[in-house]
Amino acid sequence: MKIKKMLKEKNVDVAVLFLPEYFQEELIDIAACEIDFCPIVVWTLSSSPDTLAPMLGTLVANSHLLHLKKKFFKIIGDGNSREEDLVKLMKIAKASVAVKEIKRAVVAQVGAPNTGMVVTAIDEYSMRRLVPNILHLDTLELVSLFNKTSTSEATKMVDEIRNKVGEVKVSEEELEKAIRSYLALKSIIQKYNLDGIAIREWPELGAEGMTICLAASLLSEEGVCVTQESDVSSTITSLIQSLCGGQPNYEVDFGSIDTRTGIS
């Protein structure tokens, strides 16, 4: 019970039961019943001075955990594959962290779901089992923020974007609108403390001169997942990938691919 309390207080992501030897079998039952707040990993080295004891212990531990219907992972390796085992363990830990973070995330849908060419309507009950905090925002709120954005602030960012991208093939006016769209999105994200946002871009925002692609790319680098087409499920997928990979993630449709350079 002391160990359980300590693990909960430290908010551990994964509990690793390392079995270098045989063990008292009741311990695995206690672990299975008490460690209900994080995944369990049973880790055994396949080569040791007495190989039979730890391997037999692992079989027994697995049997107990399965009988008690406890979900768990297992790692069986030898001394030479220790680094490989640690990599596998870290992947499990990152996935566990992602599960916790996704439960705490706040995702917003701006505008109505698409029901035409790209259908993005969702079973919200199922989605909320993954992300309980899904907000519905009005397109007019985002457009209002866009109209209030400072043109001078956008102009200051033009050179910064040009230097970052290298080559820009759109007009100064279009680039400025794209930056103003980014500033408007950033305002609404800060207002609602969002981790992800799905926006119905076409046709409403297009009619107002807003474009989302540049904003989505810049915001993904800042840790916020942005998708078009009111696609909440893609936003959540992007968020999971970002949490597991620890890097910016951007969900995108390919228009074309240059087979010589691989650039889309």
XYZ file of C-alpha atoms in Angstrom:
264
model
C 0.000 0.000 0.000
C 2.944 2.318 0.679
C 4.293 1.615 -2.789
C 0.881 2.301 -4.357
C 0.610 5.605 -2.498
C 4.116 6.630 -3.555
C 3.457 5.777 -7.220
C 0.226 7.781 -7.241
C 1.822 10.772 -5.513
C 4.630 10.806 -8.082
C 2.067 10.481 -10.907
C 4.034 7.689 -12.581
C 3.305 6.887 -16.223
C 4.246 3.185 -16.213
C 4.906 0.667 -13.432
C 7.672 -1.774 -14.378
C 7.774 -5.134 -12.589
C 11.346 -6.306 -13.158
C 11.689 -10.059 -12.550
C 15.349 -11.128 -12.364
C 14.344 -14.089 -10.177
C 11.316 -16.062 -9.117
C 9.038 -14.243 -6.677
C 6.283 -14.674 -4.148
C 3.226 -15.105 -6.351
C 0.876 -13.084 -4.141
C 2.905 -9.973 -4.995
C 1.801 -10.051 -8.630
C -1.859 -10.327 -7.525
C -1.443 -7.299 -5.249
C 0.172 -5.344 -8.092
C -2.609 -6.307 -10.510
C -5.350 -5.220 -8.096
C -3.734 -2.078 -6.672
C -1.890 -0.549 -9.646
C -5.021 0.509 -11.509
C -3.912 4.035 -12.469
C -1.168 3.251 -15.013
C -0.037 0.445 -17.345
C 2.075 -2.421 -15.999
C 5.148 -3.747 -17.814
C 6.579 -7.164 -16.895
C 10.290 -7.089 -17.785
C 12.561 -10.125 -17.654
C 16.074 -10.790 -18.924
C 16.209 -13.985 -20.947
C 19.857 -14.636 -20.087
C 20.985 -14.778 -16.463
C 23.056 -17.119 -14.252
C 19.836 -19.099 -13.785
C 17.727 -18.577 -16.909
C 14.922 -20.897 -15.817
C 13.888 -19.005 -12.669
C 13.140 -15.560 -14.219
C 11.507 -17.072 -17.309
C 9.311 -19.319 -15.168
C 8.496 -16.296 -12.998
C 7.441 -14.350 -16.089
C 5.129 -17.122 -17.253
C 3.503 -17.261 -13.826
C 3.204 -13.454 -13.636
C 1.602 -13.331 -17.101
C -0.823 -16.081 -16.094
C -1.900 -14.230 -12.951
C -2.344 -10.919 -14.793
C -4.405 -12.536 -17.548
C -6.553 -14.370 -14.990
C -7.234 -11.075 -13.185
C -8.020 -9.406 -16.553
C -5.270 -6.826 -16.058
C -3.915 -5.275 -19.240
C -0.120 -5.321 -19.338
C 2.927 -5.276 -21.610
C 5.857 -7.652 -21.496
C 9.501 -7.232 -22.396
C 11.782 -10.271 -22.603
C 15.385 -9.576 -23.530
C 18.956 -10.442 -22.752
C 21.913 -8.330 -21.705
C 22.822 -7.534 -25.301
C 19.385 -6.133 -26.139
C 19.135 -3.894 -23.076
C 19.139 -0.688 -25.163
C 16.423 -2.134 -27.411
C 14.375 -3.016 -24.310
C 14.730 0.528 -22.975
C 13.565 1.963 -26.308
C 10.471 -0.260 -26.175
C 9.861 0.779 -22.572
C 10.118 4.477 -23.498
C 7.592 3.991 -26.319
C 5.120 2.477 -23.857
C 5.771 5.343 -21.423
C 5.214 7.999 -24.127
C 1.954 6.345 -25.178
C 0.849 6.316 -21.524
C 1.674 10.031 -21.209
C -0.277 10.722 -24.415
C -3.356 8.978 -22.960
C -3.198 11.192 -19.855
C -2.602 14.389 -21.819
C -5.339 13.699 -24.363
C -7.841 13.368 -21.498
C -6.845 16.834 -20.291
C -6.733 18.422 -23.759
C -9.215 21.030 -24.988
C -10.240 20.816 -28.655
C -12.566 23.236 -30.459
C -14.613 22.912 -33.612
C -15.162 26.229 -35.404
C -18.217 26.167 -37.649
C -20.512 23.354 -38.710
C -19.311 19.873 -39.728
C -18.926 19.181 -43.442
C -21.629 17.035 -45.022
C -20.656 17.353 -48.666
C -17.557 16.230 -50.545
C -15.494 15.681 -47.377
C -17.793 14.410 -44.625
C -16.367 15.210 -41.179
C -19.429 14.721 -38.979
C -18.464 12.688 -35.905
C -20.027 10.509 -33.250
C -19.388 13.040 -30.518
C -20.159 10.576 -27.729
C -17.313 8.334 -28.937
C -14.955 11.274 -29.474
C -15.567 12.534 -25.932
C -14.429 9.182 -24.565
C -11.011 10.166 -25.956
C -11.157 13.927 -25.401
C -13.906 14.965 -22.945
C -13.355 18.692 -23.611
C -14.685 19.426 -27.106
C -15.946 22.991 -27.593
C -18.162 24.345 -30.392
C -17.335 27.877 -31.509
C -19.065 30.143 -34.004
C -17.334 31.090 -37.250
C -18.340 34.722 -36.671
C -16.134 34.878 -33.576
C -13.061 33.892 -35.601
C -13.966 36.257 -38.464
C -14.438 39.087 -35.970
C -10.948 38.504 -34.568
C -9.559 38.416 -38.135
C -11.121 41.780 -38.924
C -9.654 43.260 -35.743
C -6.091 42.064 -36.388
C -3.468 44.714 -36.804
C -2.244 45.149 -40.379
C 0.996 46.679 -39.065
C 1.671 43.617 -36.901
C 1.069 41.353 -39.892
C 3.402 43.466 -42.039
C 6.173 43.062 -39.459
C 5.852 39.273 -39.757
C 6.069 39.210 -43.577
C 9.884 39.364 -43.698
C 10.128 36.853 -40.847
C 7.990 34.368 -42.812
C 9.925 34.979 -46.034
C 13.224 34.274 -44.275
C 11.821 31.157 -42.648
C 10.298 29.657 -45.805
C 12.921 30.738 -48.324
C 10.705 31.279 -51.358
C 7.176 32.721 -51.319
C 5.170 32.576 -54.546
C 2.077 34.483 -53.413
C 1.436 38.207 -53.457
C 2.234 40.490 -50.532
C -1.500 40.982 -49.987
C -2.207 37.219 -49.794
C 0.709 36.667 -47.422
C -0.518 39.465 -45.195
C -4.014 37.909 -45.067
C -2.499 34.544 -44.191
C -0.541 36.123 -41.322
C -3.645 37.971 -40.096
C -5.464 34.614 -40.152
C -2.665 33.185 -37.992
C -2.974 36.083 -35.522
C -6.764 35.637 -35.326
C -6.421 31.905 -34.719
C -3.774 32.473 -32.076
C -6.145 34.876 -30.274
C -8.981 32.361 -30.152
C -6.602 29.579 -29.051
C -5.324 31.715 -26.181
C -8.850 32.779 -25.228
C -10.077 29.190 -24.785
C -6.693 27.641 -23.871
C -6.919 25.185 -26.778
C -4.608 22.274 -27.555
C -6.250 21.603 -30.907
C -8.707 23.294 -33.252
C -10.691 22.109 -36.283
C -11.964 24.829 -38.610
C -14.571 24.819 -41.357
C -12.601 26.903 -43.807
C -14.531 26.635 -47.048
C -16.644 28.400 -48.162
C -17.237 30.767 -45.224
C -13.694 31.830 -44.367
C -12.660 32.003 -48.016
C -15.387 34.581 -48.590
C -13.854 36.688 -45.789
C -10.342 36.443 -47.236
C -9.030 34.106 -44.527
C -6.680 31.205 -45.276
C -5.656 28.592 -42.705
C -2.716 26.637 -44.166
C 0.086 28.992 -43.038
C -1.558 29.454 -39.636
C -1.891 25.692 -39.181
C 1.786 25.163 -39.989
C 3.039 27.916 -37.671
C 0.751 26.906 -34.807
C 1.764 23.250 -35.049
C 5.333 24.363 -34.340
C 3.984 26.144 -31.271
C 2.356 22.923 -30.018
C -1.246 23.461 -31.166
C -2.760 21.034 -33.688
C -4.851 22.710 -36.390
C -6.908 20.971 -39.085
C -9.254 22.217 -41.761
C -12.696 20.915 -42.844
C -14.077 20.893 -39.250
C -12.282 17.553 -38.929
C -12.265 16.941 -35.168
C -11.175 13.304 -35.512
C -8.086 14.361 -37.514
C -7.332 17.041 -34.915
C -7.386 14.423 -32.156
C -5.250 12.053 -34.267
C -2.765 14.856 -34.875
C -2.687 15.630 -31.157
C -1.971 11.982 -30.287
C 0.823 11.790 -32.876
C 2.351 15.014 -31.575
C 2.243 13.779 -27.962
C 3.734 10.372 -28.832
C 6.415 11.761 -31.131
C 7.260 14.857 -29.120
C 7.417 16.884 -32.345
C 5.109 19.213 -34.332
C 2.528 17.380 -36.400
C 0.506 18.685 -39.342
C -2.332 16.764 -40.998
C -2.397 17.642 -44.688
C -3.941 16.579 -48.014
C -1.468 16.165 -50.879
C -2.272 18.248 -53.936
C 0.641 16.952 -55.981
C 4.137 15.538 -55.499
C 7.265 16.523 -57.394
C 8.801 13.093 -58.063
C 12.243 14.640 -58.608
C 12.474 16.376 -55.243
C 9.778 14.599 -53.229
C 8.276 17.968 -52.306
C 4.479 18.123 -52.190
